[in-house]
Amino acid sequence: MSPILTGTFKVKIGLAQMLKGGVIMDVVTPEQAKIAEDAGAVAVMALERVPADIRAQGGVARMSDPELILKIMDAVSIPVMAKVRIGHFVEAQILEAIGVDFIDESEVLTPADEEHHIDKHKFKVPFVAGARNLGEALRRIAEGAAMIRTKGEAGTGDVVEAVRHARAVLGAIRRLQSMAEEEVYAFAKEIRAPLELVLETRRLGRLPVVNFAAGGIATPADAALMMQLGMDGIFVGSGIFKSENPAKRAAAIVKAVTHYNDPAILAEVSKGLGEPMRGRQVMDLREEERLAGRGW
Amino acid sequence: MSRDNGKIPRIGVLALQGDFLEHRQMLERLGALVREVRLPEHLDGLDGLIIPGGESTTMGKLAVDFGLIEPLRAFAAEKAMWGTCAGAIFMSKDARRDQPLLGVMNIEVERNAFGRQVDSFEIDIDVPALRVVDPDPKPFHAIFIRAPLIEAVHPPAEVLARLPDGRIVAAQQGHLLATAFHPELTDDPRFHQYFLHLVRQAAPAR
């Protein structure tokens, strides 16, 4: 009889592929998780504090209490993700032990290791990791990430950094494809990425794993913008539950991701959503307030 | 059985959410014309439709919101339709949970029946029906991602494939097909060829 294989890279990237064209929402309670599921979220990110509050309150941001994550897992039938600090492989072991469906090794939390990310190949649970450019994305994939997202600038409600990171990754892939073959070696060295993954990216014309947008997305138009730029799906963090009408905004962003190329539908779903999250302009942030620079 | 006189099949892939691109690529490799379906009018002129993997709750909600439920039921009454994973749940009569379903196949499914993501798995299974498109009896490599189980199959639906322990993971009802796993995530085209075979069978003689 043929063996049953679990925790393979194929089943890890398989779940990411099932999330495509969908919206993953940050939630801090089981009630919010239900609202997200009812609005059409494909997954939820279980957290104690959304990035906007982490930003406002300061202090060390760590993995959330497993009890809270388990309550959220009980509340919904969709996949549940949770965040660990960069390099904190024991937080990841704990999340795998309680059965979360996806781990985000996230710059939104305070990094635990300033040199090394988690060896994600060692886990059965898939990981998503943030990236600002192609080199960073491919380094994370080399470490075993089954999904990449832009870092954006979490908790600001300003989409500008997510756009910058999306354009950096996708633009570099376009340059890579138009390059002469002998130039690829120097390019791989320049972006500090494994040659094998650079060659695979060149052949595919896209990252070898699913690539989502995250960080600062607050409106249906923001979400559709990221989809039209070529992202596979959307994370919305503070943008939903820091707005005036979370259920309505959540459902509108879900529709905008499906119909991202249909301006008439985008106009319809953008109507009457109430106040978006207040937000902060990324250009007003002090250098030490920026999260995207965390991770290496 | 009618012959299609070499006509190129026009296949839709429901693109509300999920891995519709992987289905599209496999169908195009097999020479089909493919259209992404997001609104009822996108079904016009299609010979068959695939409902991909993804989240069945998301797909169901979007199908209700954009008026697709009745048009999809009418489509399934005449044309070939295939659901993979979430798509199979969406086509079922009963998913043991309150969520929008097409109810076009007489099967009962249990969502996330194998556990959470760490329990997702790959395994070779035997699918005798595929010998219609390829006489080689080699097994099919099936990928199950937070997969449902087909708990019961009632006539006119029939069992198409089982796990080695006997649990049902694929079913067919005339020109309708449901698989709990994801042939679109493999390089093996036999399931898509089998679906195109059902598309030709469902096409009216001309």
mmCIF file of N, CA, C and O in Angstrom, chain A residues 21 220 223-224 227-228 252-267 269, chain B residues 15-17 37-42 62-63 65-68:
data_model
loop_
_atom_site.group_PDB
_atom_site.id
_atom_site.type_symbol
_atom_site.label_atom_id
_atom_site.label_comp_id
_atom_site.label_asym_id
_atom_site.label_seq_id
_atom_site.Cartn_x
_atom_site.Cartn_y
_atom_site.Cartn_z
ATOM 1 N N GLY A 21 -6.972 34.662 -4.112
ATOM 2 C CA GLY A 21 -8.191 35.399 -4.451
ATOM 3 C C GLY A 21 -9.041 35.662 -3.233
ATOM 4 O O GLY A 21 -10.224 35.971 -3.356
ATOM 5 N N PRO A 220 -11.742 48.811 0.048
ATOM 6 C CA PRO A 220 -11.881 47.923 -1.114
ATOM 7 C C PRO A 220 -10.979 48.360 -2.266
ATOM 8 O O PRO A 220 -10.400 47.521 -2.956
ATOM 9 N N ALA A 223 -7.462 47.151 -1.722
ATOM 10 C CA ALA A 223 -7.357 45.709 -1.983
ATOM 11 C C ALA A 223 -7.306 45.435 -3.482
ATOM 12 O O ALA A 223 -6.479 44.655 -3.966
ATOM 13 N N ALA A 224 -8.193 46.099 -4.244
ATOM 14 C CA ALA A 224 -8.223 45.886 -5.696
ATOM 15 C C ALA A 224 -6.948 46.404 -6.353
ATOM 16 O O ALA A 224 -6.462 45.836 -7.333
ATOM 17 N N MET A 227 -4.400 43.731 -6.000
ATOM 18 C CA MET A 227 -4.704 42.617 -6.911
ATOM 19 C C MET A 227 -4.333 42.990 -8.350
ATOM 20 O O MET A 227 -3.769 42.176 -9.081
ATOM 21 N N GLN A 228 -4.663 44.224 -8.763
ATOM 22 C CA GLN A 228 -4.329 44.618 -10.143
ATOM 23 C C GLN A 228 -2.821 44.716 -10.346
ATOM 24 O O GLN A 228 -2.320 44.505 -11.449
ATOM 25 N N ALA A 252 -17.192 44.044 1.966
ATOM 26 C CA ALA A 252 -16.887 44.853 0.777
ATOM 27 C C ALA A 252 -15.485 44.539 0.258
ATOM 28 O O ALA A 252 -15.264 44.456 -0.958
ATOM 29 N N ILE A 253 -14.527 44.357 1.163
ATOM 30 C CA ILE A 253 -13.155 44.062 0.732
ATOM 31 C C ILE A 253 -13.093 42.669 0.091
ATOM 32 O O ILE A 253 -12.402 42.461 -0.910
ATOM 33 N N VAL A 254 -13.860 41.707 0.627
ATOM 34 C CA VAL A 254 -13.927 40.370 0.022
ATOM 35 C C VAL A 254 -14.434 40.470 -1.424
ATOM 36 O O VAL A 254 -13.850 39.885 -2.348
ATOM 37 N N LYS A 255 -15.507 41.235 -1.624
ATOM 38 C CA LYS A 255 -16.065 41.377 -2.982
ATOM 39 C C LYS A 255 -15.078 42.090 -3.905
ATOM 40 O O LYS A 255 -14.961 41.760 -5.091
ATOM 41 N N ALA A 256 -14.369 43.074 -3.355
ATOM 42 C CA ALA A 256 -13.419 43.836 -4.177
ATOM 43 C C ALA A 256 -12.261 42.958 -4.642
ATOM 44 O O ALA A 256 -11.720 43.177 -5.729
ATOM 45 N N VAL A 257 -11.881 41.971 -3.839
ATOM 46 C CA VAL A 257 -10.774 41.092 -4.238
ATOM 47 C C VAL A 257 -11.223 40.144 -5.352
ATOM 48 O O VAL A 257 -10.473 39.864 -6.289
ATOM 49 N N THR A 258 -12.462 39.660 -5.298
ATOM 50 C CA THR A 258 -12.973 38.800 -6.374
ATOM 51 C C THR A 258 -13.145 39.589 -7.672
ATOM 52 O O THR A 258 -12.775 39.129 -8.747
ATOM 53 N N HIS A 259 -13.717 40.795 -7.559
ATOM 54 C CA HIS A 259 -14.051 41.583 -8.761
ATOM 55 C C HIS A 259 -13.072 42.739 -8.940
ATOM 56 O O HIS A 259 -13.463 43.844 -9.317
ATOM 57 N N TYR A 260 -11.788 42.464 -8.687
ATOM 58 C CA TYR A 260 -10.790 43.542 -8.654
ATOM 59 C C TYR A 260 -10.632 44.258 -9.980
ATOM 60 O O TYR A 260 -10.132 45.369 -10.030
ATOM 61 N N ASN A 261 -11.090 43.625 -11.066
ATOM 62 C CA ASN A 261 -10.938 44.237 -12.391
ATOM 63 C C ASN A 261 -12.224 44.851 -12.903
ATOM 64 O O ASN A 261 -12.349 45.145 -14.077
ATOM 65 N N ASP A 262 -13.232 45.021 -12.023
ATOM 66 C CA ASP A 262 -14.548 45.498 -12.460
ATOM 67 C C ASP A 262 -14.889 46.792 -11.702
ATOM 68 O O ASP A 262 -15.457 46.751 -10.611
ATOM 69 N N PRO A 263 -14.521 47.962 -12.280
ATOM 70 C CA PRO A 263 -14.701 49.231 -11.561
ATOM 71 C C PRO A 263 -16.152 49.504 -11.147
ATOM 72 O O PRO A 263 -16.385 50.140 -10.111
ATOM 73 N N ALA A 264 -17.127 49.020 -11.929
ATOM 74 C CA ALA A 264 -18.531 49.275 -11.571
ATOM 75 C C ALA A 264 -18.861 48.568 -10.251
ATOM 76 O O ALA A 264 -19.512 49.143 -9.369
ATOM 77 N N ILE A 265 -18.406 47.327 -10.108
ATOM 78 C CA ILE A 265 -18.646 46.601 -8.851
ATOM 79 C C ILE A 265 -17.837 47.225 -7.720
ATOM 80 O O ILE A 265 -18.333 47.380 -6.601
ATOM 81 N N LEU A 266 -16.604 47.643 -8.009
ATOM 82 C CA LEU A 266 -15.784 48.282 -6.973
ATOM 83 C C LEU A 266 -16.460 49.551 -6.461
ATOM 84 O O LEU A 266 -16.458 49.839 -5.261
ATOM 85 N N ALA A 267 -17.076 50.310 -7.368
ATOM 86 C CA ALA A 267 -17.793 51.533 -6.959
ATOM 87 C C ALA A 267 -18.963 51.164 -6.052
ATOM 88 O O ALA A 267 -19.185 51.779 -4.999
ATOM 89 N N VAL A 269 -19.447 48.473 -4.147
ATOM 90 C CA VAL A 269 -19.096 47.956 -2.816
ATOM 91 C C VAL A 269 -18.399 49.009 -1.949
ATOM 92 O O VAL A 269 -18.315 48.850 -0.736
ATOM 93 N N ALA B 15 -14.343 31.605 -10.651
ATOM 94 C CA ALA B 15 -13.170 32.359 -10.176
ATOM 95 C C ALA B 15 -13.553 33.327 -9.054
ATOM 96 O O ALA B 15 -13.029 34.431 -8.967
ATOM 97 N N LEU B 16 -14.476 32.894 -8.205
ATOM 98 C CA LEU B 16 -14.852 33.750 -7.064
ATOM 99 C C LEU B 16 -13.706 33.798 -6.057
ATOM 100 O O LEU B 16 -13.437 34.826 -5.449
ATOM 101 N N GLN B 17 -13.031 32.652 -5.891
ATOM 102 C CA GLN B 17 -11.916 32.540 -4.935
ATOM 103 C C GLN B 17 -11.335 31.140 -5.085
ATOM 104 O O GLN B 17 -12.050 30.221 -5.448
ATOM 105 N N VAL B 37 -15.205 32.623 -14.516
ATOM 106 C CA VAL B 37 -16.616 32.950 -14.284
ATOM 107 C C VAL B 37 -16.756 33.622 -12.914
ATOM 108 O O VAL B 37 -16.429 33.030 -11.886
ATOM 109 N N ARG B 38 -17.215 34.879 -12.922
ATOM 110 C CA ARG B 38 -17.464 35.615 -11.677
ATOM 111 C C ARG B 38 -18.884 36.125 -11.570
ATOM 112 O O ARG B 38 -19.344 36.494 -10.488
ATOM 113 N N LEU B 39 -19.588 36.190 -12.712
ATOM 114 C CA LEU B 39 -20.959 36.703 -12.756
ATOM 115 C C LEU B 39 -21.796 35.760 -13.614
ATOM 116 O O LEU B 39 -21.250 35.035 -14.450
ATOM 117 N N PRO B 40 -23.130 35.739 -13.422
ATOM 118 C CA PRO B 40 -23.982 34.794 -14.173
ATOM 119 C C PRO B 40 -23.783 34.854 -15.684
ATOM 120 O O PRO B 40 -23.751 33.812 -16.348
ATOM 121 N N GLU B 41 -23.612 36.065 -16.234
ATOM 122 C CA GLU B 41 -23.516 36.162 -17.701
ATOM 123 C C GLU B 41 -22.246 35.504 -18.248
ATOM 124 O O GLU B 41 -22.169 35.190 -19.436
ATOM 125 N N HIS B 42 -21.255 35.275 -17.379
ATOM 126 C CA HIS B 42 -20.036 34.615 -17.851
ATOM 127 C C HIS B 42 -20.248 33.134 -18.167
ATOM 128 O O HIS B 42 -19.374 32.491 -18.739
ATOM 129 N N LEU B 62 -20.158 34.541 -1.828
ATOM 130 C CA LEU B 62 -20.018 35.360 -3.036
ATOM 131 C C LEU B 62 -21.000 34.904 -4.116
ATOM 132 O O LEU B 62 -21.541 35.727 -4.860
ATOM 133 N N ALA B 63 -21.248 33.585 -4.196
ATOM 134 C CA ALA B 63 -22.201 33.078 -5.188
ATOM 135 C C ALA B 63 -23.606 33.600 -4.889
ATOM 136 O O ALA B 63 -24.362 33.958 -5.800
ATOM 137 N N ASP B 65 -24.280 36.452 -3.148
ATOM 138 C CA ASP B 65 -24.275 37.910 -3.311
ATOM 139 C C ASP B 65 -24.321 38.342 -4.779
ATOM 140 O O ASP B 65 -24.832 39.413 -5.088
ATOM 141 N N PHE B 66 -23.740 37.539 -5.671
ATOM 142 C CA PHE B 66 -23.715 37.933 -7.077
ATOM 143 C C PHE B 66 -24.690 37.119 -7.928
ATOM 144 O O PHE B 66 -24.544 37.026 -9.149
ATOM 145 N N GLY B 67 -25.710 36.516 -7.283
ATOM 146 C CA GLY B 67 -26.817 35.896 -8.013
ATOM 147 C C GLY B 67 -26.430 34.683 -8.833
ATOM 148 O O GLY B 67 -27.014 34.428 -9.891
ATOM 149 N N LEU B 68 -25.448 33.899 -8.374
ATOM 150 C CA LEU B 68 -24.971 32.766 -9.170
ATOM 151 C C LEU B 68 -25.625 31.435 -8.815
ATOM 152 O O LEU B 68 -25.485 30.460 -9.566
#
